[in-house]
Short mmCIF file of C-alpha atoms and ligand atoms in Angstrom, two decimals:
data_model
loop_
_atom_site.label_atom_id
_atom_site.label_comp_id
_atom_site.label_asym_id
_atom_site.label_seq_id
_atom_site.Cartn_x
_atom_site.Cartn_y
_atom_site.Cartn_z
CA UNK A 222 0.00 0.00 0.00
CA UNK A 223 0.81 3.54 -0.30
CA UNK A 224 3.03 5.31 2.00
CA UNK A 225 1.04 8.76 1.03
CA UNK A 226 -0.91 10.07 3.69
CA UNK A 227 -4.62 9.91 2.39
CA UNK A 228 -5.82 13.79 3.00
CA UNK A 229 -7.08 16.44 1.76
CA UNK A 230 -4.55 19.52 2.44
CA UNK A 231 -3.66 22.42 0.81
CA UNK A 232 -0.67 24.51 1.90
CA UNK A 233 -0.28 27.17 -1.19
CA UNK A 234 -2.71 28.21 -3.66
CA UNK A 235 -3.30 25.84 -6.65
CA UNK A 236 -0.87 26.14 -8.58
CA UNK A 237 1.63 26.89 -6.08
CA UNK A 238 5.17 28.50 -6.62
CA UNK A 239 7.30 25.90 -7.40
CA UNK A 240 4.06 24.37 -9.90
CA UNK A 241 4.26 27.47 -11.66
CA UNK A 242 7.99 28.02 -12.46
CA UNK A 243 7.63 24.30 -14.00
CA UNK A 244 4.65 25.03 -15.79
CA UNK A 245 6.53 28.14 -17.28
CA UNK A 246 9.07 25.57 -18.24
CA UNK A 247 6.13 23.26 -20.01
CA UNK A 248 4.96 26.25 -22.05
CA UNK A 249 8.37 26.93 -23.14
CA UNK A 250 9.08 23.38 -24.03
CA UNK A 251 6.07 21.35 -24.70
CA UNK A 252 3.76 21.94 -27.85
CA UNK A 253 0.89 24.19 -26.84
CA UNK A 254 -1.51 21.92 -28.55
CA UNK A 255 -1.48 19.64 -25.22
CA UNK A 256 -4.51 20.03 -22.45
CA UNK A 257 -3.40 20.03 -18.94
CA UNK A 258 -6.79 19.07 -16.83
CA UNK A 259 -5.41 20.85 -12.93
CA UNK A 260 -2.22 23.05 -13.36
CA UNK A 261 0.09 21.52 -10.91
CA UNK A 262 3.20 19.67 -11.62
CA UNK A 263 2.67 15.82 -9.80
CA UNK A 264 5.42 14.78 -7.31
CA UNK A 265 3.66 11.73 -6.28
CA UNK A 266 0.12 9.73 -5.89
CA UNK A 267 -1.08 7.18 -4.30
CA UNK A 268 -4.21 5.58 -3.12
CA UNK A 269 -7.17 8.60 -3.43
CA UNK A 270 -4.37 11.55 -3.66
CA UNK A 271 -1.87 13.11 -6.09
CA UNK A 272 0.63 15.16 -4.11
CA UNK A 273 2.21 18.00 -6.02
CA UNK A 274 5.54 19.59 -5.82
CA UNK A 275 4.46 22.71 -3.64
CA UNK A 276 3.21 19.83 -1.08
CA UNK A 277 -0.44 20.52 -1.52
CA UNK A 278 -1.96 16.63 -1.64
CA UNK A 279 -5.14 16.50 -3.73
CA UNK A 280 -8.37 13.74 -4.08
CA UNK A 281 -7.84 12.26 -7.24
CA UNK A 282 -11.46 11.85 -8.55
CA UNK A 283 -9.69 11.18 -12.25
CA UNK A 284 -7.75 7.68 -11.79
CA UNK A 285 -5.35 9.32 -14.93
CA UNK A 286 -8.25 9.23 -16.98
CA UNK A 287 -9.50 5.77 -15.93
CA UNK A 288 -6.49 4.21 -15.71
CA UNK A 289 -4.90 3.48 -11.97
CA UNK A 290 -8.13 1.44 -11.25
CA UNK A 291 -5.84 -0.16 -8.90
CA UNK A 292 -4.41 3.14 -7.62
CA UNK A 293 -0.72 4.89 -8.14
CA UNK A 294 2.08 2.45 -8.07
CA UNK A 295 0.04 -0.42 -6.41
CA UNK A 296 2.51 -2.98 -4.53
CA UNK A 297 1.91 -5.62 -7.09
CA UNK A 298 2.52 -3.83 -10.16
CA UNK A 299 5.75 -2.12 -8.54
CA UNK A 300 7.13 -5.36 -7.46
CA UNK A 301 6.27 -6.82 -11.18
CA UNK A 302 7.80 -3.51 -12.50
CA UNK A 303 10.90 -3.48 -10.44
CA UNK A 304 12.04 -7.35 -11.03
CA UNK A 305 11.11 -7.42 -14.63
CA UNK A 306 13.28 -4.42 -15.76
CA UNK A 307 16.32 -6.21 -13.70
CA UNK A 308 15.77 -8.48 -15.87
CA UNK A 309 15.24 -7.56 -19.30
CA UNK A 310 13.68 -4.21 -20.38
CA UNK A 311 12.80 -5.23 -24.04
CA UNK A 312 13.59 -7.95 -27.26
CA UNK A 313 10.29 -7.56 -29.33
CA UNK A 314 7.49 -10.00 -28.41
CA UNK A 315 7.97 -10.69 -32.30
CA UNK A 316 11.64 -11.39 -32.12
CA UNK A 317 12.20 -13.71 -29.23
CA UNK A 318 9.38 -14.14 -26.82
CA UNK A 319 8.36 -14.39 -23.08
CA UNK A 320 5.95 -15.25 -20.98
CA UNK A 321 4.96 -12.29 -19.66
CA UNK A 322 2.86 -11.37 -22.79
CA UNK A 323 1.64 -15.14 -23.19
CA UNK A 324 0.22 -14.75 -19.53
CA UNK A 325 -1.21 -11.41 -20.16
CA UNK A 326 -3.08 -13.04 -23.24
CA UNK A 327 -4.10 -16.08 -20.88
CA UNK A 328 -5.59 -13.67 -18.56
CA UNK A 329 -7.60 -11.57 -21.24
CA UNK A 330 -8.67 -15.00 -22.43
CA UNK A 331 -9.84 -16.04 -19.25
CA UNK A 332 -11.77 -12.80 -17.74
CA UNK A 333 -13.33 -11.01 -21.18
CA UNK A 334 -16.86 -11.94 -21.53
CA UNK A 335 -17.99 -15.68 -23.59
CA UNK A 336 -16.74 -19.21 -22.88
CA UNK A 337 -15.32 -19.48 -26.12
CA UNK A 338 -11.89 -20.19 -27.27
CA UNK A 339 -10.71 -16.68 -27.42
CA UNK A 340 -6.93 -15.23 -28.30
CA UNK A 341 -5.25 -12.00 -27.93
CA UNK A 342 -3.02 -9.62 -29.49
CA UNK A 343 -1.62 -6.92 -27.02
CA UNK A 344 0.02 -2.99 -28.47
CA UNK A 345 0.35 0.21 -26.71
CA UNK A 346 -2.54 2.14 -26.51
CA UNK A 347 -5.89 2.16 -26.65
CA UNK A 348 -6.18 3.87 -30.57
CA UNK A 349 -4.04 1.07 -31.66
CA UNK A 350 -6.07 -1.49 -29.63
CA UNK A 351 -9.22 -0.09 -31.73
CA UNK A 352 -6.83 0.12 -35.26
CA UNK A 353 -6.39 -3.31 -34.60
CA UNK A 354 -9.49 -4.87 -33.85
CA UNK A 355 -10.85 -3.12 -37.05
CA UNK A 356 -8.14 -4.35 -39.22
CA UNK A 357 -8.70 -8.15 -37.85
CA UNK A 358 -12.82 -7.47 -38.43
CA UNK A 359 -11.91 -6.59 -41.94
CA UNK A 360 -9.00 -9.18 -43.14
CA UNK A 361 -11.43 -11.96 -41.65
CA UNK A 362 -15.08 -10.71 -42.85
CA UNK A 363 -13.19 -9.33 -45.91
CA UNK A 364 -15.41 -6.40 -45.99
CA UNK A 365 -14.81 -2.63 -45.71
CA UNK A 366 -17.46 -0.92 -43.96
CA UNK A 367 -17.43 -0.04 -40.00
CA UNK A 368 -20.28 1.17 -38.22
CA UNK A 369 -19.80 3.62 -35.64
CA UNK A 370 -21.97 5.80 -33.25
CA UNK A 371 -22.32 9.95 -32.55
CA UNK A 372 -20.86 10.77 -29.11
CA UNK A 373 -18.37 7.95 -29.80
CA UNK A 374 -14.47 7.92 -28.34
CA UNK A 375 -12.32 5.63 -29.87
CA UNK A 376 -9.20 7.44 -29.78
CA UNK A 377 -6.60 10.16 -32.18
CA UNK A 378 -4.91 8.51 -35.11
CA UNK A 379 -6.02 8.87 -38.38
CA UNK A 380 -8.45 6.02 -38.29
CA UNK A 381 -9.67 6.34 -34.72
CA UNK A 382 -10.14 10.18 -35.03
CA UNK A 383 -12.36 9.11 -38.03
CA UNK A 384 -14.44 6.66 -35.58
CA UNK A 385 -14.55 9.23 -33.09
CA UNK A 386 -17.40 12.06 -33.35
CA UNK A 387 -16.42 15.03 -32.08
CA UNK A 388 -14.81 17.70 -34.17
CA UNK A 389 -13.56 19.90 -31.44
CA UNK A 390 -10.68 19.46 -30.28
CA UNK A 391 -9.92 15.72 -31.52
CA UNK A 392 -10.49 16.33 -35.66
CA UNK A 393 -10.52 19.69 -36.52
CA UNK A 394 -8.19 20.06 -39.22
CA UNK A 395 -6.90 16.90 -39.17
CA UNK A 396 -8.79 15.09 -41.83
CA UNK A 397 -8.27 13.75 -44.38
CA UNK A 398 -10.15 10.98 -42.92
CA UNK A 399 -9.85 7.18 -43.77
CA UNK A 400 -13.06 6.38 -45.46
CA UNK A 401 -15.92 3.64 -44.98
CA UNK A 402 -16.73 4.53 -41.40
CA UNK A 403 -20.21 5.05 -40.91
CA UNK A 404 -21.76 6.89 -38.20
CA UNK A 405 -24.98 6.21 -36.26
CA UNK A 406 -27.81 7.67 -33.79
CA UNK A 407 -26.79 6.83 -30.34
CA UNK A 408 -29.20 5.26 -28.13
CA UNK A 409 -28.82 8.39 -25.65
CA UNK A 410 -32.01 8.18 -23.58
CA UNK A 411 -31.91 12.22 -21.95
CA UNK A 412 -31.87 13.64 -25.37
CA UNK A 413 -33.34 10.44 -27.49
CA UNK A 414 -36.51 13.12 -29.33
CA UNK A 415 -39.56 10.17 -28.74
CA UNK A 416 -38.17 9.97 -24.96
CA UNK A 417 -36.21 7.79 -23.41
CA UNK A 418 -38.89 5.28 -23.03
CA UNK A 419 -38.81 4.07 -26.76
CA UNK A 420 -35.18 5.10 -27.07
CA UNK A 421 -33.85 1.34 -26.87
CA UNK A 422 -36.60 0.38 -29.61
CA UNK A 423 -36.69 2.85 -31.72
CA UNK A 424 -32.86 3.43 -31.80
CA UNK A 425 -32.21 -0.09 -32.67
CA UNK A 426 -35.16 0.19 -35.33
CA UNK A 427 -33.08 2.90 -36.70
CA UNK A 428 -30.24 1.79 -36.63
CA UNK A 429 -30.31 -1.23 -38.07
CA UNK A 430 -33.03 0.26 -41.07
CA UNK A 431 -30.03 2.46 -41.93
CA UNK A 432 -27.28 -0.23 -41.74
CA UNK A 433 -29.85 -2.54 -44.23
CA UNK A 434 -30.65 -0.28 -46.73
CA UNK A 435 -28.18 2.61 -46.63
CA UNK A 436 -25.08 0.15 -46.47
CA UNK A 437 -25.79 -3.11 -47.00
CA UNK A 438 -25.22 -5.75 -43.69
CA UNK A 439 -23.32 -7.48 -46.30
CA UNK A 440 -20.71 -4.72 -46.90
CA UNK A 441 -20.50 -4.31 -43.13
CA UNK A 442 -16.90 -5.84 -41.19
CA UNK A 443 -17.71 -4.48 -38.10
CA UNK A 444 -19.89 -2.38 -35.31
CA UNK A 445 -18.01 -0.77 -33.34
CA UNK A 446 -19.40 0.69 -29.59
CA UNK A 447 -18.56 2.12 -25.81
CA UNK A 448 -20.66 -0.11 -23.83
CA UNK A 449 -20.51 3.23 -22.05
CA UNK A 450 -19.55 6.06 -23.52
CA UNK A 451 -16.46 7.96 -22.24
CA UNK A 452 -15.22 11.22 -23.64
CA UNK A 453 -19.23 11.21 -25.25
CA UNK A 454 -20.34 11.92 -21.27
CA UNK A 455 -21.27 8.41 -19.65
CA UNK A 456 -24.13 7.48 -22.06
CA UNK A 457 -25.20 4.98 -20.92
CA UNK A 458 -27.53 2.91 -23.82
CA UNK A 459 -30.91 1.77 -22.51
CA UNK A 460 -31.35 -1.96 -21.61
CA UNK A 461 -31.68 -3.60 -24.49
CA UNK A 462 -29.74 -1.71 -27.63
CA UNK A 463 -26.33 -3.30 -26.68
CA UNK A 464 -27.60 -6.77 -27.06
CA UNK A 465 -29.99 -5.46 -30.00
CA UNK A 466 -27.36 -4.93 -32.09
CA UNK A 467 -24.71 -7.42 -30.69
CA UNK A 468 -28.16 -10.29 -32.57
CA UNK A 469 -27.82 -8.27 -35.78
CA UNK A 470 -24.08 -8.84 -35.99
CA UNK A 471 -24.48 -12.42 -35.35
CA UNK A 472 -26.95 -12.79 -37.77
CA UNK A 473 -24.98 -11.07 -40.84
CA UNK A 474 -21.86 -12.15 -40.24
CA UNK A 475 -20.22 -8.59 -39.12
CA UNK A 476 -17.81 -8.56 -36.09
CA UNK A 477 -19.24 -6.95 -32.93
CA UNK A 478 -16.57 -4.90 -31.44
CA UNK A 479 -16.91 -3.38 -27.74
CA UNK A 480 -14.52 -0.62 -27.06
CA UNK A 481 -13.63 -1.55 -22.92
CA UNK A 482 -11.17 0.96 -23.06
CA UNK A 483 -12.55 3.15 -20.17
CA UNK A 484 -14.94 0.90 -19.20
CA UNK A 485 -12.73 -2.26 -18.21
CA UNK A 486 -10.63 -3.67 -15.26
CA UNK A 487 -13.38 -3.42 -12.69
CA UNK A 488 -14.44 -0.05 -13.32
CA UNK A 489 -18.38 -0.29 -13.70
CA UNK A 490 -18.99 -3.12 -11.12
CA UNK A 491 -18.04 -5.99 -13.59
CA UNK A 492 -14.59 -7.12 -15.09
CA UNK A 493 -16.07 -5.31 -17.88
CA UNK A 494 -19.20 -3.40 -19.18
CA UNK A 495 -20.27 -5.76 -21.49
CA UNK A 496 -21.43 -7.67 -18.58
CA UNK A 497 -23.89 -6.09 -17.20
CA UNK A 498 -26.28 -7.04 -19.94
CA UNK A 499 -25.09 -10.69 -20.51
CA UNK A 500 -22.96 -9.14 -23.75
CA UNK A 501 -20.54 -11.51 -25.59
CA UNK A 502 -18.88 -9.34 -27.95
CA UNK A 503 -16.83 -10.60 -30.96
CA UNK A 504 -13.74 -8.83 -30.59
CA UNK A 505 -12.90 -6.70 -27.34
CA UNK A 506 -10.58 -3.98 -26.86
CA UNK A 507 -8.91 -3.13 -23.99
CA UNK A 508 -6.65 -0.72 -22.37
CA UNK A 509 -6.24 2.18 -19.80
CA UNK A 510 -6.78 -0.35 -16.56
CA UNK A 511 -5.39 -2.94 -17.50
CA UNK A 512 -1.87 -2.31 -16.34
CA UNK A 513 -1.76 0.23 -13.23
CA UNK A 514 -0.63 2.94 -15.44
CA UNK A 515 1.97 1.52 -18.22
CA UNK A 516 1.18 1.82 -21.50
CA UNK A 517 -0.67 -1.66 -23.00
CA UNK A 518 -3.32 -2.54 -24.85
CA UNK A 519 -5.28 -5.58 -26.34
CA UNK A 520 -7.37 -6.98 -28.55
CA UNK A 521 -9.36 -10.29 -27.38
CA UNK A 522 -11.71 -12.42 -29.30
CA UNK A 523 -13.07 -15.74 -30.79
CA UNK A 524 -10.18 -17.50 -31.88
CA UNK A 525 -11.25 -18.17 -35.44
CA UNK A 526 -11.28 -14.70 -35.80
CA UNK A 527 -7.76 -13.67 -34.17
CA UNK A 528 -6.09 -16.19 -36.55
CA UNK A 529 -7.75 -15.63 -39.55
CA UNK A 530 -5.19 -12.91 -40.29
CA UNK A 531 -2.06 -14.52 -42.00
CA UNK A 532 1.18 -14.57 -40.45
CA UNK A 533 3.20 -11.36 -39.02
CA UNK A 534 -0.52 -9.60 -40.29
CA UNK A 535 -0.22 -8.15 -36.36
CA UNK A 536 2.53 -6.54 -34.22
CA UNK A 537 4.87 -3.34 -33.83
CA UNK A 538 8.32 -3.14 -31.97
CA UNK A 539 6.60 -2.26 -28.06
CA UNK A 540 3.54 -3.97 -28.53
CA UNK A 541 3.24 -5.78 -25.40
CA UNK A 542 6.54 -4.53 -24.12
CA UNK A 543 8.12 -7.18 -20.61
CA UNK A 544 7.76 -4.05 -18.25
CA UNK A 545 4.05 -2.91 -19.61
CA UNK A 546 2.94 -7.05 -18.83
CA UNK A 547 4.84 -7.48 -15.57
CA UNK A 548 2.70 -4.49 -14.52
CA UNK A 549 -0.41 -6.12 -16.29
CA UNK A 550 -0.48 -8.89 -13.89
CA UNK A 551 0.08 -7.20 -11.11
CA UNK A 552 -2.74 -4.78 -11.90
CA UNK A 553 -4.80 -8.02 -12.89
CA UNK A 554 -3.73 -10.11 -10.01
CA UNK A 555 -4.96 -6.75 -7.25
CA UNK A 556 -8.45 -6.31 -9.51
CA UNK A 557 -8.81 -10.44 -8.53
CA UNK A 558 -7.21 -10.87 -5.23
CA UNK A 559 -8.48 -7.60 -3.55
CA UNK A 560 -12.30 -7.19 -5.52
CA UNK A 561 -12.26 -4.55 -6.90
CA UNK A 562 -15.13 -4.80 -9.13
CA UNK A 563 -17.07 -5.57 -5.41
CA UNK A 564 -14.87 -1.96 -4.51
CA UNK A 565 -16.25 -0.09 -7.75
CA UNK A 566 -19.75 -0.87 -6.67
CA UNK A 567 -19.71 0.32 -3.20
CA UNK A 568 -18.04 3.36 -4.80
CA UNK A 569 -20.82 3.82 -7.11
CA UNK A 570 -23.41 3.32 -4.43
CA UNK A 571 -21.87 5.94 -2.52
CA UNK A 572 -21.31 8.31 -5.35
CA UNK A 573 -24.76 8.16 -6.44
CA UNK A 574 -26.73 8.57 -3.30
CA UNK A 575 -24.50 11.97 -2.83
CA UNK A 576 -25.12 12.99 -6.88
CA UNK A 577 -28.75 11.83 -6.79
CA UNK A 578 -29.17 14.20 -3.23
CA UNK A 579 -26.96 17.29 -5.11
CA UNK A 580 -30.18 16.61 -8.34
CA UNK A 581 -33.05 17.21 -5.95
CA UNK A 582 -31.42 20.26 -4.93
CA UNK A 583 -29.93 22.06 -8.42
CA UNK A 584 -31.83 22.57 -11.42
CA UNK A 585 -28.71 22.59 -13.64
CA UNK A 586 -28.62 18.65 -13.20
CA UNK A 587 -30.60 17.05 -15.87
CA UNK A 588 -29.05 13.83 -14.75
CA UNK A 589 -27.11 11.09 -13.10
CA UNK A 590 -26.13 8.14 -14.41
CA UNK A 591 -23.33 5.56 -14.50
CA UNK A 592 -22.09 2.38 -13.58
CA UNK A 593 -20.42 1.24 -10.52
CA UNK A 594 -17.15 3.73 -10.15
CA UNK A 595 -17.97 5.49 -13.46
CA UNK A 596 -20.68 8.21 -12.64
CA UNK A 597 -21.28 11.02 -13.75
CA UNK A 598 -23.88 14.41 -14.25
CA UNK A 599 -25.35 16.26 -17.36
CA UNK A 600 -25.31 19.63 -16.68
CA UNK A 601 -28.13 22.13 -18.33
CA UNK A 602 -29.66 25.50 -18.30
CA UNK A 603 -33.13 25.36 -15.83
CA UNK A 604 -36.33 23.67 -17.16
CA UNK A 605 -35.16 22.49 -20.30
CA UNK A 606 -31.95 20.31 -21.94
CA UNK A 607 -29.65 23.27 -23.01
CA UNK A 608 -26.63 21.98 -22.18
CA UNK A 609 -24.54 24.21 -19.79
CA UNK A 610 -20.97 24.02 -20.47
CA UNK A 611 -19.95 27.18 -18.36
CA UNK A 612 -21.41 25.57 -15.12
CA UNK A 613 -19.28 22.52 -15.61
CA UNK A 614 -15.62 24.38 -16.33
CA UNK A 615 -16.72 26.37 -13.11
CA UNK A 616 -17.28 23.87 -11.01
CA UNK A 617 -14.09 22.26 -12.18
CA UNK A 618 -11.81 25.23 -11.00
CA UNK A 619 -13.83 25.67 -7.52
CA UNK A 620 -12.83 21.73 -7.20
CA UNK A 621 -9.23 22.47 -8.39
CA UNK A 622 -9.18 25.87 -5.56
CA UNK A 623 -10.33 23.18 -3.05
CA UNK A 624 -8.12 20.01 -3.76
CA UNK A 625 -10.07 17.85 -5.74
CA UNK A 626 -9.29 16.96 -9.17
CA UNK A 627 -12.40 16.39 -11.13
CA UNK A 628 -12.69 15.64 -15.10
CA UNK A 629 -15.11 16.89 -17.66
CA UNK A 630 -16.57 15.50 -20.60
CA UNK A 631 -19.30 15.35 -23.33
CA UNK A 632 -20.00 16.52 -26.51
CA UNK A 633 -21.83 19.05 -25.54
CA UNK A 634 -18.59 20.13 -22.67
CA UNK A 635 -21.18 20.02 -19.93
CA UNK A 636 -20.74 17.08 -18.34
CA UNK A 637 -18.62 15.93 -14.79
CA UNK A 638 -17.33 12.87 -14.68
CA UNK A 639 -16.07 10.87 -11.32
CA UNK A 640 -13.42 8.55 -12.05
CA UNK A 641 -11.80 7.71 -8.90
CA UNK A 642 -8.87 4.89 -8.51
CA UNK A 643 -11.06 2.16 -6.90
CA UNK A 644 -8.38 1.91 -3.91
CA UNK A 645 -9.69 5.71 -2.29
CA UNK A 646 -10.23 5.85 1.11
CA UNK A 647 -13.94 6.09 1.94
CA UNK A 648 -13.76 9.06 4.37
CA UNK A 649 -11.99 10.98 0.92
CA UNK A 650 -14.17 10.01 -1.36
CA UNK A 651 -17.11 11.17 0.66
CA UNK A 652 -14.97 14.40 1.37
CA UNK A 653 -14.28 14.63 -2.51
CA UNK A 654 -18.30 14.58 -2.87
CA UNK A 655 -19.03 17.28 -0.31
CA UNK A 656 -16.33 19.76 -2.44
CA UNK A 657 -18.44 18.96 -5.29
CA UNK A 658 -21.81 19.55 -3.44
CA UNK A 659 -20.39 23.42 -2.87
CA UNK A 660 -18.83 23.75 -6.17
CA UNK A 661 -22.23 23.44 -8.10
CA UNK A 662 -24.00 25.20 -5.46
CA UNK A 663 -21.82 28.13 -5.96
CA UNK A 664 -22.76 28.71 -9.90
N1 PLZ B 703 -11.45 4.22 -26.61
C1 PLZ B 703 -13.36 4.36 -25.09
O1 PLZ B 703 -11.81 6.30 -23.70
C2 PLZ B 703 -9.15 7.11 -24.48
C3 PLZ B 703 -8.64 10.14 -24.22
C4 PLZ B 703 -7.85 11.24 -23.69
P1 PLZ B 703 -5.63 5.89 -25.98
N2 PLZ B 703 -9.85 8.07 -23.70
C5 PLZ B 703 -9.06 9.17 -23.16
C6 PLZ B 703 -7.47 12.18 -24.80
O2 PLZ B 703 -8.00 13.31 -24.80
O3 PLZ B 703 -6.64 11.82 -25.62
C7 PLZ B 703 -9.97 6.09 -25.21
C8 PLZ B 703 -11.26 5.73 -24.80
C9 PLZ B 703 -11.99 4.78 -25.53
C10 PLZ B 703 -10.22 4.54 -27.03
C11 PLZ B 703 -9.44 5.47 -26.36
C12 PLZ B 703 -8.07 5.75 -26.87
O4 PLZ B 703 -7.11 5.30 -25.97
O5 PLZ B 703 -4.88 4.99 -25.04
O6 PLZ B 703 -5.74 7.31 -25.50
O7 PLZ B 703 -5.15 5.79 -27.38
#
């Protein structure tokens, strides 16, 4: 466990001195194209806290973006960490093997939805997780098309920033974009226009009229979706549209691709999303969580599928680098050994009786909604669905003045997301909530 004290404390404004004559440094050195979330300059973090280099320790509500599920440097995956690079740092998985990968791949085998023969390919990040599974979909079903959805995530090289929606900041003058990607309605049941009732049905209805007689189902390699959407603002699809369209795949031969980048490694409540509806996707990609903070990703799926591709079809120099899968299976092994997915759902409960309590009482929350440790609000103007971006960035600086480091999201920018590592301290998670309950009263 972490040696960080787990407070709250602030001892200089945020950022303090010695943040800001680094940051100066940052702007002088690093492209001004990158986003910085909380302008402080990270000494350490652990547990529920990131401690910065003025001293001030803050709550972490933002797990790096999903990704220390199992918290900052967790014993396991620093004892993996520390005893692989003694021993080798890196030969190319395709050059002269170990087992580090092969167990990585056993455990994706073993704990992805289906009890199929499955295999696995692992790379670096979650883009070329998503790259990959659509270039296996398409080399097996020999088809070109991929279906996609609006609010979608699914990452910034040229053929993920194609499969992702929004323009602003991830496309914009990027293009031009690979083509045959094909977006769809979203199943988003606040702003679904016949309610979100009949959102499910008639989404699906829609969905899959468009795919049969705009496209062709025949023409179609893959559909590609967030069981929850991430960067789109939590949207969560009604009961029902997942496993709607998962049938449809099935039944025309196209490969049904879940993107468990955000949503894996025990972050909603299951091992992964696609679980909470009984979903047994084709091909699932995975990243973020799944090694305590290294960079690795993978792609995991029916067998016949992962080997239809022909020999050295997969690959890349770091995919699956020794150090990224020693920390894998120490992140893996403290998801299994400690529960965490039983941890993400007392989280949730928590969170949400505090969010659904700070609805009652502001009219800017349309609404809450999640799974387990991945919760968030919708933020809009009073008595109607105008989203309300400037609430959200405010709210996000009062959280910053107070110590807690909270993430937006949405296409619309008004959305708050809670993301905490699923090791926090109760007593700072509840504390974390409380800053939150002030910083949206205050706008
Ligand atoms: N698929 C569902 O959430 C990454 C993006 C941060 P990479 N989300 C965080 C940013 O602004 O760049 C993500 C995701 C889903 C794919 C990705 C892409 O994963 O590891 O960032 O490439």
């Amino acid at each position: 466990m972490t040696t960080i004290p787990q407070i709250r404390k602030l001892v200089t404004a945020i950022p303090g001195p010695k943040s800001e004559a680094i940051l100066k440094r940052r702007s002088e050195a690093c492209s001004s194209a990158l986003g910085m979330a909380i302008p402080v300059v990270v000494e350490r973090a652990g547990g529920g806290v990131i401690v910065d280099v003025d001293g001030n320790s803050i709550i972490d509500m933002g797990a790096g973006i999903a990704v220390v599920n199992v918290g900052n440097s967790a014993q396991r995956v620093v004892d993996n960490v520390k005893a692989q690079v003694e021993a080798f740092t890196h030969t190319c998985f395709m050059v002269a093997p170990y087992l580090g990968y092969i167990e990585v791949c056993e455990a994706l085998n073993r704990l992805t939805p289906g009890t199929h023969k499955k295999k696995s390919v692992l790379l670096n990040s979650g883009a070329e997780a998503i790259e990959n599974a659509v270039k296996i979909a398409r080399n097996y079903t020999k088809r070109d098309a991929v279906v996609v959805f609006e609010h979608a995530y699914h990452g910034r090289t040229n053929l993920t920033m194609a499969m992702t929606a929004k323009n602003m900041p991830y496309k914009d003058g990027f293009g031009p974009f690979t083509p045959e990607i094909y977006r769809m309605p979203m199943a988003y049941p606040l702003r679904w226009p016949g309610g979100a009732e009949k959102c499910a049905e008639e989404a699906l209805d829609f969905v899959i009229h468009k795919m049969e007689k705009e496209l062709g189902a025949k023409n179609i390699a893959a559909i590609v979706i967030e069981p929850i959407q991430g960067e789109g603002g939590f949207i969560v699809p009604p009961k029902g549209f997942l496993p709607g369209l998962s049938k449809f795949a099935t039944e025309n031969g196209i490969v049904f691709i879940a993107d468990e980048v955000q949503t894996g490694f025990a972050r909603t409540g299951h091992m992964f999303a696609s679980e909470h509806e009984g979903l047994v996707p084709d091909l699932i990609a995975t990243a973020k969580g799944i090694a305590g903070g290294l960079p690795l990703s993978g792609v995991t799926g029916r067998a016949e599928i992962m080997d239809a591709v022909h020999g050295s079809g997969l690959g890349g120099t770091y995919g699956g680098s020794p150090v990224a899968c020693a920390a894998a299976l120490g992140a893996i092994a403290t998801i299994e050994y400690d529960d965490l997915p039983k941890r993400a759902l007392k989280i949730g409960e928590i969170m949400t009786t505090a969010m659904n309590a700070m609805k009652a009482k502001y009219p800017i929350i349309a609404e809450v909604r999640g799974r387990g440790a991945m919760q968030a609000f919708e933020f809009v103007l009073p008595g109607g669905l105008e989203p309300h971006p400037t609430a959200v960035g405010e709210i996000v600086k009062f959280c910053q003045k107070e110590g807690v480091l909270i993430l937006s999201a949405g296409t619309y920018g008004n959305v708050i997301r809670l993301l905490p590592p699923l090791v926090i301290p109760e007593n700072l998670l509840r504390e974390a909530l409380e800053v939150l309950d002030r910083a949206i009263a205050s706008v």
